[in-house]
CSV table of C-alpha atoms in Angstrom, one decimal:
chain,number,residue,atom,x,y,z
A,1,MET,CA,86.9,119.4,203.2
A,2,GLN,CA,90.4,118.3,204.0
A,3,GLN,CA,93.2,119.9,202.0
A,4,ALA,CA,95.6,117.6,200.2
A,5,LEU,CA,99.1,117.5,201.6
A,6,PRO,CA,101.9,118.6,199.3
A,7,LYS,CA,103.8,115.7,197.9
A,8,PRO,CA,107.4,115.3,199.4
A,9,VAL,CA,110.1,116.4,197.0
A,10,LYS,CA,113.9,115.7,197.3
A,11,PHE,CA,117.0,116.5,195.3
A,12,ALA,CA,119.2,113.5,195.6
A,13,TRP,CA,121.9,114.1,193.1
A,14,LEU,CA,124.3,111.4,192.0
A,15,PHE,CA,127.6,113.1,192.4
A,16,GLY,CA,126.3,116.5,193.6
A,17,ALA,CA,124.3,119.2,191.9
A,18,ARG,CA,127.3,121.0,190.3
A,19,THR,CA,128.9,117.8,189.0
A,20,ASP,CA,125.7,116.3,187.6
A,21,LEU,CA,124.7,119.5,185.9
A,22,LEU,CA,128.2,120.0,184.4
A,23,PHE,CA,128.7,116.5,183.1
A,24,PHE,CA,125.1,115.3,182.4
A,25,TYR,CA,123.4,118.4,181.0
A,26,ALA,CA,125.9,121.1,180.1
A,27,PRO,CA,127.4,118.9,177.4
A,28,ILE,CA,124.1,119.1,175.5
A,29,LEU,CA,124.9,122.8,174.8
A,30,PHE,CA,128.5,121.9,174.0
A,31,GLY,CA,127.3,119.2,171.6
A,32,CYS,CA,125.0,121.8,169.9
A,33,LEU,CA,128.0,124.1,169.4
A,34,LEU,CA,130.0,121.2,167.9
A,35,LEU,CA,127.2,120.3,165.5
A,36,ALA,CA,126.7,123.9,164.4
A,37,GLY,CA,130.5,124.2,163.8
A,38,GLU,CA,130.6,120.9,161.9
A,39,GLN,CA,127.6,121.8,159.7
A,40,SER,CA,129.1,125.2,158.9
A,41,MET,CA,132.3,123.6,157.5
A,42,LEU,CA,130.8,122.3,154.4
A,43,SER,CA,134.0,121.7,152.5
A,44,SER,CA,135.4,119.4,155.3
A,45,SER,CA,132.2,118.2,157.0
A,46,ALA,CA,133.2,114.5,156.6
A,47,LEU,CA,136.6,115.2,158.2
A,48,TRP,CA,135.2,117.1,161.2
A,49,ALA,CA,132.3,114.6,161.7
A,50,ILE,CA,134.8,111.8,162.1
A,51,VAL,CA,137.2,113.8,164.3
A,52,LEU,CA,134.5,115.2,166.6
A,53,LEU,CA,132.6,111.9,166.9
A,54,ASN,CA,135.8,110.0,167.9
A,55,ALA,CA,137.1,112.7,170.1
A,56,LEU,CA,133.9,113.3,172.0
A,57,GLY,CA,131.6,110.5,171.1
A,58,ALA,CA,130.6,106.9,171.4
A,59,GLY,CA,133.7,105.7,169.6
A,60,PRO,CA,137.1,104.3,170.6
A,61,PHE,CA,138.2,107.3,172.7
A,62,HIS,CA,136.4,105.5,175.6
A,63,GLN,CA,139.1,102.9,175.5
A,64,GLY,CA,141.2,105.0,177.9
A,65,ALA,CA,138.8,104.4,180.7
A,66,THR,CA,138.0,100.8,179.6
A,67,TRP,CA,141.6,99.7,179.7
A,68,LEU,CA,142.1,101.2,183.1
A,69,SER,CA,140.0,98.4,184.6
A,70,TYR,CA,142.9,96.0,183.8
A,71,PHE,CA,145.3,98.0,186.1
A,72,ASP,CA,143.2,97.0,189.1
A,73,PRO,CA,144.9,93.9,190.5
A,74,ARG,CA,141.6,92.6,191.9
A,75,ASN,CA,140.0,93.0,188.5
A,76,ARG,CA,142.8,91.0,186.9
A,77,ALA,CA,142.4,88.3,189.5
A,78,GLU,CA,138.7,88.1,188.7
A,79,PHE,CA,139.3,88.1,184.9
A,80,ASN,CA,141.7,85.1,185.3
A,81,SER,CA,139.5,83.2,187.7
A,82,THR,CA,137.7,81.0,185.2
A,83,PRO,CA,138.2,79.9,181.5
A,84,LEU,CA,135.1,81.7,180.5
A,85,LYS,CA,136.2,85.0,182.1
A,86,ARG,CA,139.7,84.6,180.5
A,87,PHE,CA,138.0,84.3,177.2
A,88,VAL,CA,135.7,87.3,177.7
A,89,PHE,CA,138.3,89.7,179.0
A,90,PHE,CA,141.4,88.7,177.0
A,91,ALA,CA,140.5,86.6,173.9
A,92,ALA,CA,137.1,88.0,172.9
A,93,PRO,CA,138.3,91.6,172.5
A,94,LEU,CA,140.9,90.5,170.0
A,95,LEU,CA,138.4,88.5,168.1
A,96,ILE,CA,136.0,91.5,168.0
A,97,PHE,CA,138.7,93.9,166.9
A,98,PHE,CA,140.1,91.8,164.0
A,99,GLY,CA,136.6,90.5,163.2
A,100,THR,CA,135.3,94.0,162.7
A,101,ILE,CA,138.3,94.8,160.4
A,102,ALA,CA,137.6,91.6,158.4
A,103,GLY,CA,133.9,92.5,158.2
A,104,MET,CA,134.7,96.0,156.9
A,105,MET,CA,136.9,94.6,154.2
A,106,ILE,CA,134.5,91.8,153.1
A,107,TYR,CA,131.0,93.3,153.6
A,108,PRO,CA,131.4,97.0,154.8
A,109,LEU,CA,127.7,97.9,154.7
A,110,ALA,CA,126.8,95.1,157.1
A,111,ALA,CA,129.8,95.9,159.4
A,112,ILE,CA,128.9,99.6,159.6
A,113,LEU,CA,125.2,99.0,160.3
A,114,ILE,CA,126.0,96.6,163.1
A,115,PHE,CA,128.4,99.1,164.6
A,116,PHE,CA,125.9,101.9,164.4
A,117,ALA,CA,123.2,99.8,166.0
A,118,TRP,CA,125.7,98.7,168.7
A,119,SER,CA,126.6,102.4,169.3
A,120,LEU,CA,122.9,103.3,170.0
A,121,GLN,CA,122.5,100.3,172.3
A,122,HIS,CA,125.6,101.3,174.2
A,123,ILE,CA,124.3,104.9,174.7
A,124,VAL,CA,121.0,103.6,175.9
A,125,SER,CA,122.6,101.0,178.3
A,126,GLN,CA,124.6,103.7,179.9
A,127,ASN,CA,121.6,105.9,180.4
A,128,ILE,CA,119.7,103.0,182.0
A,129,GLY,CA,122.6,102.3,184.4
A,130,ILE,CA,123.0,105.9,185.5
A,131,LEU,CA,119.2,106.2,186.1
A,132,LEU,CA,119.4,103.1,188.3
A,133,LEU,CA,122.2,104.6,190.3
A,134,TYR,CA,120.0,107.7,190.9
A,135,HIS,CA,117.3,105.6,192.6
A,136,ASN,CA,117.6,105.1,196.3
A,137,HIS,CA,115.2,102.3,197.2
A,138,ASP,CA,115.9,102.7,201.0
A,139,SER,CA,114.8,106.3,201.3
A,140,ASP,CA,111.0,106.0,200.6
A,141,GLU,CA,111.5,107.3,197.0
A,142,ALA,CA,108.8,107.1,194.3
A,143,VAL,CA,110.3,104.4,192.0
A,144,VAL,CA,108.5,103.0,189.0
A,145,ASP,CA,108.8,99.3,188.1
A,146,ARG,CA,112.3,98.8,186.7
A,147,ARG,CA,111.1,96.9,183.6
A,148,LEU,CA,108.8,99.7,182.6
A,149,GLU,CA,111.4,102.3,183.2
A,150,ILE,CA,113.9,100.4,181.0
A,151,ARG,CA,111.2,99.8,178.4
A,152,THR,CA,110.5,103.5,178.0
A,153,GLN,CA,114.2,104.2,177.4
A,154,VAL,CA,114.7,101.3,175.0
A,155,MET,CA,111.6,102.0,172.9
A,156,SER,CA,112.3,105.7,172.7
A,157,ALA,CA,115.8,105.0,171.4
A,158,LEU,CA,114.3,102.5,168.9
A,159,THR,CA,111.8,105.0,167.7
A,160,PHE,CA,114.3,107.8,167.2
A,161,GLY,CA,116.8,105.5,165.6
A,162,LEU,CA,114.2,104.2,163.0
A,163,LEU,CA,113.1,107.8,162.4
A,164,PHE,CA,116.6,108.7,161.5
A,165,PHE,CA,117.0,105.9,159.0
A,166,TYR,CA,113.6,106.6,157.5
A,167,ARG,CA,114.5,110.3,157.1
A,168,ALA,CA,118.0,109.6,155.8
A,169,MET,CA,116.7,107.1,153.3
A,170,PHE,CA,113.9,109.3,152.2
A,171,GLU,CA,116.1,112.4,151.8
A,172,SER,CA,119.1,110.5,150.3
A,173,ALA,CA,117.7,107.8,148.0
A,174,HIS,CA,120.5,108.4,145.5
A,175,HIS,CA,123.2,109.3,148.0
A,176,GLU,CA,125.1,107.6,150.9
A,177,ILE,CA,123.8,107.9,154.5
A,178,LEU,CA,127.2,107.1,156.0
A,179,VAL,CA,129.8,109.7,155.6
A,180,SER,CA,132.4,107.4,157.2
A,181,ALA,CA,132.2,105.1,154.2
A,182,PRO,CA,131.6,107.3,151.1
A,183,GLN,CA,132.3,104.4,148.8
A,184,ILE,CA,129.1,102.6,149.9
A,185,GLN,CA,126.0,103.5,147.9
A,186,LEU,CA,122.4,103.0,148.9
A,187,SER,CA,120.1,100.8,146.8
A,188,PRO,CA,118.5,102.4,143.7
A,189,PHE,CA,115.5,104.7,144.3
A,190,THR,CA,112.9,102.2,143.4
A,191,THR,CA,114.2,99.7,145.9
A,192,THR,CA,114.4,102.4,148.6
A,193,VAL,CA,110.8,103.4,148.1
A,194,VAL,CA,109.7,99.8,148.6
A,195,TRP,CA,111.7,99.6,151.9
A,196,LEU,CA,110.1,102.9,153.0
A,197,SER,CA,106.6,101.6,152.5
A,198,TYR,CA,107.5,98.9,155.1
A,199,LEU,CA,109.5,101.1,157.4
A,200,LEU,CA,107.0,103.9,158.0
A,201,PRO,CA,104.2,101.7,159.4
A,202,LEU,CA,106.8,100.0,161.7
A,203,VAL,CA,108.0,103.4,162.9
A,204,ALA,CA,104.4,104.5,163.6
A,205,ALA,CA,103.6,101.3,165.5
A,206,ILE,CA,106.7,101.5,167.6
A,207,GLY,CA,106.2,105.2,168.3
A,208,LEU,CA,102.6,104.5,169.5
A,209,TYR,CA,103.8,101.8,171.8
A,210,THR,CA,106.5,104.1,173.1
A,211,ALA,CA,104.0,106.8,173.8
A,212,TRP,CA,101.8,104.3,175.7
A,213,SER,CA,104.8,103.1,177.8
A,214,ILE,CA,105.7,106.7,178.7
A,215,GLY,CA,102.1,107.4,179.7
A,216,LYS,CA,102.0,104.3,181.8
A,217,TYR,CA,105.3,105.4,183.5
A,218,PHE,CA,103.8,108.7,184.5
A,219,TYR,CA,100.6,107.0,185.8
A,220,GLU,CA,102.7,104.6,188.0
A,221,LEU,CA,104.9,107.5,189.2
A,222,ASN,CA,101.8,109.4,190.2
A,223,CYS,CA,100.5,106.3,192.0
A,224,ARG,CA,103.7,106.1,194.0
A,225,LEU,CA,103.4,109.8,194.9
A,226,GLN,CA,99.8,109.3,196.0
A,227,GLU,CA,101.1,106.7,198.4
A,228,GLY,CA,103.2,109.4,200.0
A,229,LYS,CA,106.5,108.5,198.3
A,230,ALA,CA,109.0,111.2,197.7
A,231,LEU,CA,109.7,112.5,194.2
A,232,ASN,CA,113.5,112.5,193.4
A,233,VAL,CA,113.7,115.5,191.0
A,234,PRO,CA,117.2,114.7,189.6
A,235,ALA,CA,116.2,111.1,188.9
A,236,LEU,CA,113.1,112.4,187.0
A,237,MET,CA,115.2,114.9,185.1
A,238,PHE,CA,117.6,112.2,184.0
A,239,TRP,CA,114.7,109.9,183.0
A,240,VAL,CA,113.4,112.7,180.8
A,241,TYR,CA,116.8,113.2,179.3
A,242,SER,CA,117.2,109.5,178.6
A,243,ILE,CA,113.8,109.4,176.8
A,244,ALA,CA,114.8,112.3,174.6
A,245,SER,CA,118.6,111.6,174.3
A,246,LEU,CA,118.4,110.3,170.7
A,247,LEU,CA,115.9,113.0,169.5
A,248,PRO,CA,118.8,114.9,167.9
A,249,LEU,CA,119.6,111.8,165.9
A,250,ALA,CA,116.1,111.6,164.5
A,251,MET,CA,115.8,115.3,163.7
A,252,LEU,CA,119.3,116.7,163.0
A,253,GLY,CA,122.0,115.9,160.6
A,254,LYS,CA,122.0,114.2,157.2
A,255,SER,CA,124.4,111.5,158.4
A,256,PHE,CA,124.7,109.2,161.4
A,257,GLU,CA,127.8,111.1,162.5
A,258,GLU,CA,126.0,114.5,162.5
A,259,GLY,CA,122.8,113.2,164.1
A,260,ASN,CA,124.6,111.3,166.8
A,261,LEU,CA,127.1,114.0,167.6
A,262,ILE,CA,125.1,115.6,170.5
A,263,PRO,CA,124.0,112.3,172.1
A,264,SER,CA,127.5,110.8,171.9
A,265,THR,CA,129.1,114.0,173.2
A,266,VAL,CA,126.9,113.9,176.3
A,267,HIS,CA,127.5,110.1,176.6
A,268,TRP,CA,131.3,110.7,176.6
A,269,PHE,CA,131.1,113.3,179.4
A,270,GLN,CA,128.9,110.9,181.5
A,271,TYR,CA,131.4,108.1,181.0
A,272,ILE,CA,134.4,110.1,181.9
A,273,VAL,CA,133.0,111.5,185.2
A,274,ILE,CA,131.7,108.0,186.2
A,275,ASN,CA,135.0,106.4,185.7
A,276,TYR,CA,136.8,109.3,187.3
A,277,VAL,CA,134.7,109.0,190.5
A,278,LEU,CA,135.2,105.2,190.4
A,279,VAL,CA,139.0,105.5,190.1
A,280,LYS,CA,139.3,108.3,192.6
A,281,ASN,CA,137.2,106.5,195.2
A,282,LYS,CA,138.9,103.1,194.6
A,283,SER,CA,142.3,104.7,195.1
A,284,GLY,CA,141.5,106.7,198.3
A,285,ILE,CA,138.2,105.6,199.9
A,286,SER,CA,138.5,104.0,203.3
A,287,SER,CA,137.6,100.4,203.8
A,288,VAL,CA,134.9,101.4,206.2
A,289,ALA,CA,133.2,103.8,203.8
A,290,ALA,CA,133.4,101.3,201.0
A,291,GLY,CA,131.6,98.6,203.0
A,292,GLY,CA,134.7,96.6,204.0
A,293,ILE,CA,136.4,96.8,200.6
A,294,PRO,CA,139.9,98.1,200.7
A,295,PRO,CA,141.2,100.6,198.1
A,296,ILE,CA,143.4,99.8,195.1
A,297,PRO,CA,147.0,99.4,196.4
A,298,ALA,CA,148.1,102.6,194.7
A,299,GLY,CA,147.9,106.3,195.6
A,300,SER,CA,145.0,108.5,194.4
A,301,GLY,CA,147.2,110.8,192.5
A,302,ARG,CA,149.0,108.0,190.7
A,303,SER,CA,145.8,106.3,189.6
A,304,THR,CA,144.3,109.5,188.4
A,305,ARG,CA,147.4,110.4,186.3
A,306,LEU,CA,147.3,106.8,184.9
A,307,PHE,CA,143.6,107.4,184.0
A,308,PHE,CA,144.3,110.4,181.9
A,309,LEU,CA,147.5,109.0,180.4
A,310,VAL,CA,145.8,105.9,179.1
A,311,GLY,CA,143.0,108.1,177.7
A,312,LEU,CA,145.5,110.4,176.0
A,313,LEU,CA,147.2,107.4,174.3
A,314,ALA,CA,143.9,106.1,173.1
A,315,VAL,CA,142.8,109.4,171.6
A,316,VAL,CA,146.1,109.9,169.8
A,317,CYS,CA,145.8,106.5,168.3
A,318,VAL,CA,142.2,106.8,167.2
A,319,MET,CA,142.4,110.4,166.0
A,320,GLY,CA,145.5,109.5,163.8
A,321,THR,CA,143.6,106.6,162.3
A,322,SER,CA,140.5,108.7,161.7
A,323,LEU,CA,142.5,111.4,159.9
A,324,ALA,CA,144.3,108.8,157.9
A,325,ALA,CA,140.9,107.2,156.9
A,326,VAL,CA,139.7,110.6,155.6
A,327,ALA,CA,142.9,111.2,153.8
A,328,ALA,CA,142.6,107.8,152.1
A,329,GLY,CA,139.3,108.7,150.5
A,330,GLY,CA,140.6,107.9,147.0
A,331,GLN,CA,141.8,104.5,148.0
A,332,PRO,CA,138.6,102.5,149.1
A,333,LYS,CA,140.4,99.4,150.4
A,334,LEU,CA,142.8,101.4,152.5
A,335,GLN,CA,140.0,103.6,153.8
A,336,GLN,CA,137.9,100.5,154.7
A,337,LEU,CA,140.9,99.1,156.6
A,338,LEU,CA,141.4,102.3,158.6
A,339,ILE,CA,137.7,102.7,159.3
A,340,GLY,CA,137.6,99.0,160.4
A,341,ILE,CA,140.4,99.7,162.9
A,342,VAL,CA,138.5,102.6,164.4
A,343,MET,CA,135.3,100.6,164.6
A,344,GLY,CA,137.2,97.6,166.0
A,345,PHE,CA,138.4,99.7,169.0
A,346,GLY,CA,134.8,100.9,169.5
A,347,GLY,CA,133.4,97.4,169.4
A,348,VAL,CA,135.9,96.2,172.0
A,349,HIS,CA,134.8,99.0,174.2
A,350,TYR,CA,131.1,98.2,173.8
A,351,PHE,CA,131.7,94.5,174.5
A,352,LEU,CA,133.9,95.0,177.6
A,353,ASP,CA,131.6,97.6,179.1
A,354,ALA,CA,128.7,95.1,178.9
A,355,TYR,CA,130.7,92.9,181.4
A,356,LEU,CA,132.6,95.5,183.4
A,357,TRP,CA,129.4,97.2,184.5
A,358,ARG,CA,127.2,94.1,184.8
A,359,PHE,CA,125.8,94.7,188.3
A,360,ARG,CA,123.7,91.6,188.4
A,361,GLU,CA,127.0,89.7,188.9
A,362,PRO,CA,128.1,89.8,192.6
A,363,SER,CA,131.8,90.3,191.7
A,364,ARG,CA,131.0,93.3,189.5
A,365,ARG,CA,128.7,94.8,192.1
A,366,GLN,CA,131.4,94.6,194.7
A,367,ALA,CA,134.1,96.0,192.4
A,368,VAL,CA,132.1,99.0,191.3
A,369,LEU,CA,128.9,99.9,193.2
A,370,PRO,CA,130.2,100.7,196.6
A,371,TYR,CA,132.6,103.3,195.2
A,372,LEU,CA,129.9,105.0,193.1
A,373,LEU,CA,127.2,104.9,195.7
A,374,ALA,CA,129.6,106.4,198.3
A,375,ALA,CA,129.5,109.6,196.3
A,376,ARG,CA,125.7,109.7,195.9
A,377,THR,CA,124.0,112.5,197.7
A,378,LYS,CA,121.2,111.5,200.1
A,379,THR,CA,119.3,114.8,200.5
């Protein structure tokens, strides 16, 4: 009887084993420490939830890296190339910023729920993008159908997000879910129970579909391995992380800020290292290594310092606004205004990132992908 040959295995890290482990996985432990510290400060938990989430989270602190795209002269030329792009990159961010503030002043509950849903979608989109970067289709790697791979991540996030809201509503029928807006009350208990009776079957149905999608993913992956394709262990590791990334939201914390602290902390570290690699390579990579694309007409050191300077200015602005929002707890309208400013910055970041990293557009692929893929390991 012929013995089966061992399946080929490779470790093709994105930016190298040490960098990937430090920025993609070690922040999970850091996020756990932040959550434990935040939960232990019972007298000021609302304060620290807002501070930590905006300092190391899915909030406006990302603006530092987002704004940096405008310092690339080739990006500015692209942003000004058509009326539609001028609207997307210059006018729409202002509309989102002031529209979010207006929504917070007029109908705060709707504005906050939209922002929270957008935050989760943003985290999931970044995970999807990183996983796609891990795959090397030219190296005989076992790669599952992209649509299935994306579906497993999206459905897992939806399942865990709905589980959070179900748990939060069930445990806090007479209290507020959102510590960032303590003046907003939930519906009365009877209304909440009615909503729960609809929500639980929906969560169960989506959870079953998610489990089926994950099972199909493993089946197709095994089929690729049976064909002799190589298993990229780091890519599989990141897929597993992506599937479970919002599990802390579903299981930990009594507010969105608490539950999302671990996922958003990891998300922040991912975003920072990706942008750092992009800026560093754009500033110093040779035109040959970049596939014929010249670097930014600026020195590597200058662009790197600019990267951190813009980030520092953003965090000072946002942290100051966050602290002022907490301090204004006794003045609902002022607090809503300050929270709207913080959420407005976050919404601008979410919107711009959807276009800055849209690789299906040739100009975006050319402006970003060569510099990220140049750092990808091939072993």
